[in-house]
PDB file of C-alpha atoms in Angstrom:
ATOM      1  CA  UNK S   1     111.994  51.567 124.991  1.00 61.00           C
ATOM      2  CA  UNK S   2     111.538  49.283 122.427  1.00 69.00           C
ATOM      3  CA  UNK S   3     107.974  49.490 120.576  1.00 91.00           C
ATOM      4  CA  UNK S   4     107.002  45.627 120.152  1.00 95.00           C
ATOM      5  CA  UNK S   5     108.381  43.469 123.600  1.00 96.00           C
ATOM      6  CA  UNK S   6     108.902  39.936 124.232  1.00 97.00           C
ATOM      7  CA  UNK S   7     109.510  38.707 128.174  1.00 97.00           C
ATOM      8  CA  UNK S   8     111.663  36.100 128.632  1.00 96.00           C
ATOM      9  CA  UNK S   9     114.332  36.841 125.900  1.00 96.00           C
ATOM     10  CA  UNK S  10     116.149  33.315 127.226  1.00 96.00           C
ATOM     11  CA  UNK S  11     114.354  30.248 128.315  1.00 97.00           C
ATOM     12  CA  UNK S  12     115.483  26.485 129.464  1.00 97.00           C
ATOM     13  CA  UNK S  13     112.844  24.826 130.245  1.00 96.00           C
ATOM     14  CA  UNK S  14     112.120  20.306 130.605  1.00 96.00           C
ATOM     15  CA  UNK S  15     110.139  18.657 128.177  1.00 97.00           C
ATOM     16  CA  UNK S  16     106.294  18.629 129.721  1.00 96.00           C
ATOM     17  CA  UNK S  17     106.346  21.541 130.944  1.00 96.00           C
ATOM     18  CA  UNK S  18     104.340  24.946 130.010  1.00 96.00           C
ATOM     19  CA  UNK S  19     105.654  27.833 128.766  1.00 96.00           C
ATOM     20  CA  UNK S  20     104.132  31.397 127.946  1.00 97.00           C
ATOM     21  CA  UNK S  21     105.988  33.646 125.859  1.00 98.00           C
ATOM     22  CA  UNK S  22     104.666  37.101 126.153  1.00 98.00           C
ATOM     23  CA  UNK S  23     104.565  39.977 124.001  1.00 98.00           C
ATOM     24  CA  UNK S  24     103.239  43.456 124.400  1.00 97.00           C
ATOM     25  CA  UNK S  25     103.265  46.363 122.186  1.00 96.00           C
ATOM     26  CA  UNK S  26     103.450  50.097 122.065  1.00 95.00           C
ATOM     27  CA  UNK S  27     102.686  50.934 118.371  1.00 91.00           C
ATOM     28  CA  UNK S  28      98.746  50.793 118.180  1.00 90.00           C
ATOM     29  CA  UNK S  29      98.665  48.252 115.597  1.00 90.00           C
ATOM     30  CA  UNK S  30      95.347  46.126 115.930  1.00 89.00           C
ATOM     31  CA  UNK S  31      97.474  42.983 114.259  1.00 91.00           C
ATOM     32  CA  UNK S  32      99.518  40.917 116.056  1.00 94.00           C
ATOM     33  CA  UNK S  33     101.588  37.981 114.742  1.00 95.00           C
ATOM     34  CA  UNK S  34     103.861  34.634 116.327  1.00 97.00           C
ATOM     35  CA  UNK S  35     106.565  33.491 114.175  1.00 97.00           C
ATOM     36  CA  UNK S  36     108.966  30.905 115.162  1.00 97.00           C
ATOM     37  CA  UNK S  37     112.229  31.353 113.392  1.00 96.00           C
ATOM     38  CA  UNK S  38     114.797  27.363 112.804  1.00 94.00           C
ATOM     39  CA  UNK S  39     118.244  27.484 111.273  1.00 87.00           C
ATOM     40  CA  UNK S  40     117.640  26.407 107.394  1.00 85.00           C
ATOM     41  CA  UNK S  41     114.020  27.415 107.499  1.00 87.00           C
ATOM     42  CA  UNK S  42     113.865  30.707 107.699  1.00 90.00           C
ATOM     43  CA  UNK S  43     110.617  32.263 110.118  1.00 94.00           C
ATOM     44  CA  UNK S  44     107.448  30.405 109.732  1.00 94.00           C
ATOM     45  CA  UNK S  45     103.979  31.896 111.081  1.00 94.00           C
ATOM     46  CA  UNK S  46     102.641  30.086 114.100  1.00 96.00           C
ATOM     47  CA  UNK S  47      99.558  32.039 114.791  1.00 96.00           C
ATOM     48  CA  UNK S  48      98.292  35.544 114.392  1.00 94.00           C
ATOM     49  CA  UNK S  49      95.225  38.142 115.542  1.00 94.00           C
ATOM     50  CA  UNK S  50      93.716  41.074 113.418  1.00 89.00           C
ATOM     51  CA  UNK S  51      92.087  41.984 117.398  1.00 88.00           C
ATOM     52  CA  UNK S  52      91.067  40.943 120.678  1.00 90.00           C
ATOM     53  CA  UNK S  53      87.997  38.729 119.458  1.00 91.00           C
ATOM     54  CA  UNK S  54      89.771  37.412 115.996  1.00 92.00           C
ATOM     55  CA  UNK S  55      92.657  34.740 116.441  1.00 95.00           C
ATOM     56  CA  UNK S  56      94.023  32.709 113.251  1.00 94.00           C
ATOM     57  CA  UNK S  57      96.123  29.761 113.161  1.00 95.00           C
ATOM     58  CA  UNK S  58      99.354  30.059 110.976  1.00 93.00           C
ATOM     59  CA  UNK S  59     100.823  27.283 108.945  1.00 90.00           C
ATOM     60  CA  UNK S  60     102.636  25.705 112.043  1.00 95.00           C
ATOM     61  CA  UNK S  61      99.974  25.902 114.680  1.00 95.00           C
ATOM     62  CA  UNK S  62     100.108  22.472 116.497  1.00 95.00           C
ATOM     63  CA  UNK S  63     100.955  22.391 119.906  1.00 95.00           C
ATOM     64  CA  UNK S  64     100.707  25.791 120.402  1.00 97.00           C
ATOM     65  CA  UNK S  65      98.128  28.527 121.621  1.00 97.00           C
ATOM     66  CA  UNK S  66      97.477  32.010 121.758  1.00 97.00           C
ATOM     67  CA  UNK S  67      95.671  34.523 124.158  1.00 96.00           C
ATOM     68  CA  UNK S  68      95.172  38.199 122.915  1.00 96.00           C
ATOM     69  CA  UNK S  69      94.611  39.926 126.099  1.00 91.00           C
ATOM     70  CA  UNK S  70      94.182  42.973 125.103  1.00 94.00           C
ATOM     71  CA  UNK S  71      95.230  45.147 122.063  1.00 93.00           C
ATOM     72  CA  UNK S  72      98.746  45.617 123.042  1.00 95.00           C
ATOM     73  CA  UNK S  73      98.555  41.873 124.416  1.00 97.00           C
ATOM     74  CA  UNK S  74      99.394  38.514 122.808  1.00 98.00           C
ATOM     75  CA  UNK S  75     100.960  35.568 124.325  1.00 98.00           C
ATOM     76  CA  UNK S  76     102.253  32.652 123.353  1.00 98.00           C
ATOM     77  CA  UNK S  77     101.780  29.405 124.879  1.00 97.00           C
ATOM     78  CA  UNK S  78     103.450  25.338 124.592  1.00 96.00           C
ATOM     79  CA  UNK S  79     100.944  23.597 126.753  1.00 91.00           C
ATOM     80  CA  UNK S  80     103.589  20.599 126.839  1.00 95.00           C
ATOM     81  CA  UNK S  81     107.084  21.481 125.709  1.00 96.00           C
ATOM     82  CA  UNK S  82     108.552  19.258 123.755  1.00 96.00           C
ATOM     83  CA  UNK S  83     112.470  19.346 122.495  1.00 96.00           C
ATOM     84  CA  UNK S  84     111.724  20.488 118.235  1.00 95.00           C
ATOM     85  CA  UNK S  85     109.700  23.335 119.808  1.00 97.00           C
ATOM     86  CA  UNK S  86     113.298  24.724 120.744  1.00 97.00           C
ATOM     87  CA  UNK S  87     113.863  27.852 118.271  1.00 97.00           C
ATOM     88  CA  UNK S  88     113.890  31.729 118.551  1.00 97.00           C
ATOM     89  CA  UNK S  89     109.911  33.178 118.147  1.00 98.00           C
ATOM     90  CA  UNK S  90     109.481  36.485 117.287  1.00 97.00           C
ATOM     91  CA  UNK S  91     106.495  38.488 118.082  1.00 97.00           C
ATOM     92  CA  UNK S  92     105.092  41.434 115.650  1.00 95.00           C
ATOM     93  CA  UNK S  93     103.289  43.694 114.365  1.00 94.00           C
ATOM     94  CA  UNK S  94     101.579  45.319 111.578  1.00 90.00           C
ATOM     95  CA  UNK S  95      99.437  47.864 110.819  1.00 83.00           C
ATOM     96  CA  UNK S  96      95.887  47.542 109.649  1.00 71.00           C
ATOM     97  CA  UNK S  97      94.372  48.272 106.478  1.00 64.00           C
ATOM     98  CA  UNK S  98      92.852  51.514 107.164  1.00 61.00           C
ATOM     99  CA  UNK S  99      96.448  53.144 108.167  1.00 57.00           C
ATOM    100  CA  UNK S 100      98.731  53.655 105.527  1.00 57.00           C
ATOM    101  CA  UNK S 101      99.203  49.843 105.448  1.00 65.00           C
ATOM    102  CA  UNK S 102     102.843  48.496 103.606  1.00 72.00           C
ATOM    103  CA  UNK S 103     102.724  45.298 104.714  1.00 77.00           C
ATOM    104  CA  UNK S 104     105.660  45.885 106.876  1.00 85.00           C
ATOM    105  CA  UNK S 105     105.796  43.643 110.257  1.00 89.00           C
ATOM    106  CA  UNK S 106     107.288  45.627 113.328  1.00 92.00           C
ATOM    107  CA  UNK S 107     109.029  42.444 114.965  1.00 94.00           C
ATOM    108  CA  UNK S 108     110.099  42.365 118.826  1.00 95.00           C
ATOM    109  CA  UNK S 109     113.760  41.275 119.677  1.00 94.00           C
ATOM    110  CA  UNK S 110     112.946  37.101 120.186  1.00 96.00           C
ATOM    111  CA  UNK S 111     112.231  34.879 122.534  1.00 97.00           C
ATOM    112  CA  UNK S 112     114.928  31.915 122.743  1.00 96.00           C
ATOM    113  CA  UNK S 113     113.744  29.184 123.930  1.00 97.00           C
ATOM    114  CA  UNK S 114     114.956  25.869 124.535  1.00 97.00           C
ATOM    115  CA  UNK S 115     113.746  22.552 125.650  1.00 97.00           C
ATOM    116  CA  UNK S 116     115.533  19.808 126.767  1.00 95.00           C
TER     117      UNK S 116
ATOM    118  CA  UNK X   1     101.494  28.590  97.870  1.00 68.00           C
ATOM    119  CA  UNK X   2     104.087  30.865  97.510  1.00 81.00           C
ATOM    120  CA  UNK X   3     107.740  30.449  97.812  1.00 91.00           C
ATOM    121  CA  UNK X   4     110.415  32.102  98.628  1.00 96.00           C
ATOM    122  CA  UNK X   5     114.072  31.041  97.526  1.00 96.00           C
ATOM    123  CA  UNK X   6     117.471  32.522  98.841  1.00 97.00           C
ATOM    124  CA  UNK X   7     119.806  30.124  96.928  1.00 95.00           C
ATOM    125  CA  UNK X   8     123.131  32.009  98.528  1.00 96.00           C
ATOM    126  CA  UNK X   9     123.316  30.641 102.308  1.00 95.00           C
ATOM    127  CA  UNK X  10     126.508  32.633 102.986  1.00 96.00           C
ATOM    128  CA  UNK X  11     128.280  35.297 101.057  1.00 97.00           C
ATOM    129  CA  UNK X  12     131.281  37.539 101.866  1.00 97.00           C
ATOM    130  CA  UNK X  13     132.452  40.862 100.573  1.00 97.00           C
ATOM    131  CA  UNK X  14     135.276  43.029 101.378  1.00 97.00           C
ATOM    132  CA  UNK X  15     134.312  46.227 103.396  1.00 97.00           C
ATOM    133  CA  UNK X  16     133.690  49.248 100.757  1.00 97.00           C
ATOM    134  CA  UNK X  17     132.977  46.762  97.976  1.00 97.00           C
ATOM    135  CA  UNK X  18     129.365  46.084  96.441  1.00 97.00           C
ATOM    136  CA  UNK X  19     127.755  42.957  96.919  1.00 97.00           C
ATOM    137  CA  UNK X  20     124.227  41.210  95.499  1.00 98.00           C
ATOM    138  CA  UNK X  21     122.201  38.828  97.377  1.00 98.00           C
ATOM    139  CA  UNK X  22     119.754  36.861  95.418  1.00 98.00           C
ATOM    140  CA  UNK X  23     116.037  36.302  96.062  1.00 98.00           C
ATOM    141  CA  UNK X  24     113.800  34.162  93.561  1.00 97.00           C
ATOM    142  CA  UNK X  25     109.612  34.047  94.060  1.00 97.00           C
ATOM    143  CA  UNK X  26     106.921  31.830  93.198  1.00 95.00           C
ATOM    144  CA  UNK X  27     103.616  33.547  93.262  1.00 92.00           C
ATOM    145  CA  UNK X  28     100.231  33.590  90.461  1.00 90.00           C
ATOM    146  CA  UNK X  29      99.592  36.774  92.032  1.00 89.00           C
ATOM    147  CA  UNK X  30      99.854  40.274  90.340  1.00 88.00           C
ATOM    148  CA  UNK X  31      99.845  42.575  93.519  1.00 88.00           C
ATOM    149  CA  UNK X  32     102.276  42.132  96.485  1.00 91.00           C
ATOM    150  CA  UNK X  33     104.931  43.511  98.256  1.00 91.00           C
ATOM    151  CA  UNK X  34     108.523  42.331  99.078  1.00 94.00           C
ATOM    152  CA  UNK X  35     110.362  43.221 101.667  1.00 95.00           C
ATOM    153  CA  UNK X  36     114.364  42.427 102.745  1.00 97.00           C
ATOM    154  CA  UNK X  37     114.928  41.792 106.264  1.00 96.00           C
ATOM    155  CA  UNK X  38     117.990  42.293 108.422  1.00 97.00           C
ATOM    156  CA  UNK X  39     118.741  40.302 111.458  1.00 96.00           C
ATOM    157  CA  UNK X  40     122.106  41.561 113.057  1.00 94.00           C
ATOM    158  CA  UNK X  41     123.927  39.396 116.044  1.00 90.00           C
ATOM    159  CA  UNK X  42     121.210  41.450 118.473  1.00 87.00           C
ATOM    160  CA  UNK X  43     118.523  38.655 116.729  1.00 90.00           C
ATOM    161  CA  UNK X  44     116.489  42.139 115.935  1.00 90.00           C
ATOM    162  CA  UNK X  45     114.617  41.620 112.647  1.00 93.00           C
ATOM    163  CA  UNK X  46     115.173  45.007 111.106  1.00 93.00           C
ATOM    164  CA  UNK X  47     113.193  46.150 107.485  1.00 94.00           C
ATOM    165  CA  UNK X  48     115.816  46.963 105.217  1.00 95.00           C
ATOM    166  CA  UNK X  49     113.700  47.950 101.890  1.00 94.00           C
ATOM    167  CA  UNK X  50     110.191  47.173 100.418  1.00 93.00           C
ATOM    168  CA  UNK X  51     109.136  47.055  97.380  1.00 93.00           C
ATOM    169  CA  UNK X  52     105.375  47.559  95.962  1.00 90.00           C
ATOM    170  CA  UNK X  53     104.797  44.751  92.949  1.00 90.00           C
ATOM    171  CA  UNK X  54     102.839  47.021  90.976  1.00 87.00           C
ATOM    172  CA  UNK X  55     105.674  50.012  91.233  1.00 85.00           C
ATOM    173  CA  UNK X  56     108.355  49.408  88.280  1.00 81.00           C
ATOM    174  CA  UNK X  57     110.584  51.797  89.973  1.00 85.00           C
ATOM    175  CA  UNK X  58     113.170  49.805  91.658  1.00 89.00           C
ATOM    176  CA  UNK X  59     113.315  50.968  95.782  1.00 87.00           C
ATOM    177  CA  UNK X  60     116.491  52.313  96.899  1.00 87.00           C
ATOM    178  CA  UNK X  61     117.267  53.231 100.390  1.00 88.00           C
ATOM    179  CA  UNK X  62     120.718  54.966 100.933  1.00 93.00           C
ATOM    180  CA  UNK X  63     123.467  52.337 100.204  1.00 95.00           C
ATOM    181  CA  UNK X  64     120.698  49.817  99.758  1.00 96.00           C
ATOM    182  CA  UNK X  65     118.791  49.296  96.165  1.00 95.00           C
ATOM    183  CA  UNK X  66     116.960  46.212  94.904  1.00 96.00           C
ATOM    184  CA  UNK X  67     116.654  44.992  91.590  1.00 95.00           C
ATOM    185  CA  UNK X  68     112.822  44.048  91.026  1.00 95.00           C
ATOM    186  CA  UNK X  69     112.488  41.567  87.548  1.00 95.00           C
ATOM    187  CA  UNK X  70     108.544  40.959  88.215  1.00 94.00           C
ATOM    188  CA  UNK X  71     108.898  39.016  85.529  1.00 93.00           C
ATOM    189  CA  UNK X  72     111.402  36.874  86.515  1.00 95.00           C
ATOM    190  CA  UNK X  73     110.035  37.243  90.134  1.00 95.00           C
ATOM    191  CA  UNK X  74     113.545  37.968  90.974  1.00 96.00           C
ATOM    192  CA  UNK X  75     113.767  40.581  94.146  1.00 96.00           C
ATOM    193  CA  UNK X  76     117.803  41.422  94.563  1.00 97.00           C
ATOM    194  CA  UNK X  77     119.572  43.259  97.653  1.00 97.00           C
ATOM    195  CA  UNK X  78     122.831  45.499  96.679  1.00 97.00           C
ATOM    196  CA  UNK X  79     124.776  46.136  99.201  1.00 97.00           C
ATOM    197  CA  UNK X  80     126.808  49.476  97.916  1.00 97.00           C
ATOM    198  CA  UNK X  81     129.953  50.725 100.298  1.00 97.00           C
ATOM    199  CA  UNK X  82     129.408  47.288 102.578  1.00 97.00           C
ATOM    200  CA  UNK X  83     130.299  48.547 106.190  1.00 96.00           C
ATOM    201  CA  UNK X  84     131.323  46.266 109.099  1.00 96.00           C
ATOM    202  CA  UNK X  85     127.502  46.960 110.189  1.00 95.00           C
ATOM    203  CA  UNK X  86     126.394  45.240 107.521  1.00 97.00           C
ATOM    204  CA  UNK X  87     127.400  42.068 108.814  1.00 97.00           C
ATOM    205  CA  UNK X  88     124.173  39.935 109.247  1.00 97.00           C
ATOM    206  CA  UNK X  89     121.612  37.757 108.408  1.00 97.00           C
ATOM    207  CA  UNK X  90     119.375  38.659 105.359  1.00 98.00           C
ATOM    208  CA  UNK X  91     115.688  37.657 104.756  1.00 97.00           C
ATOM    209  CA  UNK X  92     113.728  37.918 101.548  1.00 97.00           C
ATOM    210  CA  UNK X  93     110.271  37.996 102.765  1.00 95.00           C
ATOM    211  CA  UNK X  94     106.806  38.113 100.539  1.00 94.00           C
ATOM    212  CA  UNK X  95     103.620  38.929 101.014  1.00 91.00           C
ATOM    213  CA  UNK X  96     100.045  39.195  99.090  1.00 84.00           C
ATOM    214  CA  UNK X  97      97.077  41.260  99.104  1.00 77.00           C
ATOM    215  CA  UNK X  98      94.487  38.385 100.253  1.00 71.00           C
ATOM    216  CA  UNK X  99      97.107  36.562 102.660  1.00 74.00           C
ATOM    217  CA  UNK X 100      97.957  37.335 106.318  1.00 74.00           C
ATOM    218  CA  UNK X 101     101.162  35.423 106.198  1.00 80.00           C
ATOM    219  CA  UNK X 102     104.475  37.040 105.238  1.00 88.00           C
ATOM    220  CA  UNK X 103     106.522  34.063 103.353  1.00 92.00           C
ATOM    221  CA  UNK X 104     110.389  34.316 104.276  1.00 94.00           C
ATOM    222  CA  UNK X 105     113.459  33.137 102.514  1.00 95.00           C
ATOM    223  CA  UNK X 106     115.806  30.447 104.319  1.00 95.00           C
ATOM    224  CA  UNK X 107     118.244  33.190 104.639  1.00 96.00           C
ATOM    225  CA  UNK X 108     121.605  34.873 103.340  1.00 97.00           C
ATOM    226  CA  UNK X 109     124.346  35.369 105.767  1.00 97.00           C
ATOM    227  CA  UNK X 110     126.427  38.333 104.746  1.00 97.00           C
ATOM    228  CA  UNK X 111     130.198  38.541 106.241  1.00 97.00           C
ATOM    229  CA  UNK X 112     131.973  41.701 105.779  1.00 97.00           C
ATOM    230  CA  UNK X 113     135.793  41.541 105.311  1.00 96.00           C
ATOM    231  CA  UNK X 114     137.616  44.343 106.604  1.00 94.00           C
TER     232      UNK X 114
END
């Protein structure tokens, strides 16, 4: 089984509507991240959560919002999609300062979504 | 900010050969870490190699080696013995001590020829 996991790996979905992207993990790390990943622009950071009580916005936050359920938890959420919110977002994760930190992000296998 | 520049959108080798993907950074920061990402067809983002700023010792991971020029901020991928696996998408990815965000590259797409 795959250590970081993103449900649904395919989406369609109608401009207007809501969508949660979901990701849980199996690793232990306390930091969780959203990145959304366009053709030409490489992955940019949406938002991201060091734990449960501490949520950040990334540099590409707007229209978007996150829950951190739980440690293992964090979800992803378009309150109103919208067609240039179509793109492949990537949940991850990293490990926290106090355990052998490298910086290296642990990244689940994408969510594709698309909104028409 | 920082920046992260993959000037090469596609390159192409010929299975076995050696090929060099090129990563250029902008950063006033002395400690940091760079990484090379893989994404295959699967859409996986797998690490390929890191590399510690304040380590002159260039990383090497079996048929993977970078060339670090801190001073150029130049981070280089070679690909030794390319395999058919390699085909992919590359990312040259930074990040800082005092920044949350990992900074990506727009991306290299490798082809291998067999």
């Amino acid at each position: 089984d795959a250590d970081v996991t993103q449900t649904p790996r395919n989406r369609i979905t109608k401009t207007g509507k809501r969508i949660m992207l979901e990701c849980s993990q199996t690793k232990g790390h306390d930091r969780m991240y959203w990145y959304r990943q366009d053709p030409g622009l490489g992955l940019r950071l949406i938002y991201y959560s060091f734990d449960v009580k501490d949520i950040n916005k990334g540099e590409i936050s707007d229209g978007y919002s996150v829950s951190r359920q739980a440690q293992a938890k964090f979800s992803l959420s378009l309150e109103s999609a919208i067609p240039n919110q179509t793109a492949l977002y990537f949940c991850a994760t990293s490990a926290d300062l106090r355990d052998s930190y490298t910086g290296e992000l642990f990244f689940g296998e994408g969510s594709r979504l698309t909104v028409l | 900010a920082q920046t992260v520049t993959q000037s090469q959108p596609e390159m192409s080798v010929q299975e076995a050969e050696t090929v060099t993907l090129s990563c250029t950074y902008d950063t006033s920061e002395s400690d940091y870490y760079l990484f090379w990402y893989k994404q295959p067809p699967s859409r996986q983002m797998i690490l390929v190699i890191r590399q510690e700023a304040y380590k002159q010792q260039n990383a090497t991971e079996n048929r993977f080696s970078v060339n670090f020029q801190k001073a150029a901020k130049s981070f280089s991928l070679k690909i030794s013995d390319s395999q058919l696996g390699d085909a992919a998408m590359y990312f040259c990815a930074y990040k800082d001590f005092g920044n949350e965000k990992l900074t990506f590259g727009t991306g290299t797409r490798l082809t291998i020829i067999p």
